[in-house]
């Protein structure tokens, strides 16, 4: 199975839920297969009402760890290393950036940063955390996989009240408010380097640790965010509005 199979399967599952509950014109899902956004954001960038999120699909959970490994994707490796150092970005990632993969025959989701860690039994975790003096880090531990139905419900939580305990985040469900989502994109690309080309132009990119070549990014981060919003808005315009429900003849005017 290819990763793209699971990406398209996600759209089918999402559409089936919307078919049951009613199409939500405020929801826009960008499938990024074989385009520039795939390399920049991952397989899917989504907006469910006021909640923004990213999903990277893999044919198995081990593919996430491979992606951030020494032979994986330089941008993803840099992001993971940054998440381990920056607790604010880690908090954003925990509710806004997910890995999707098959789990016991079903599509499941886990915060991207945690999906890199190997799974451990509860006794092993207790032993490592409480009985050893090894340094502890949240990303060293996996999260319980979330089945699609729960993932959908958490993203479509109707209560968009912001938390008083964790300012800037929603008090219920998952997904990021717009400002926090844009903040997370800056987290994703905080590692970009500036170099000058032969004509003196400033270029943004990253040096590939495998062959030490410079990978040109082609955007500033604000330009990348603007392009993403333009794509959301263009696709949103193609979504038909919800039909007006028929009048109830038994209801008096």
Coordinates of C-alpha atoms in Angstrom, one line a residue, residues 13 60 142 220:
X13 CA -14.2 8.7 5.4
X60 CA 2.9 2.2 8.6
X142 CA 4.0 7.5 22.1
X220 CA 9.7 33.2 2.7

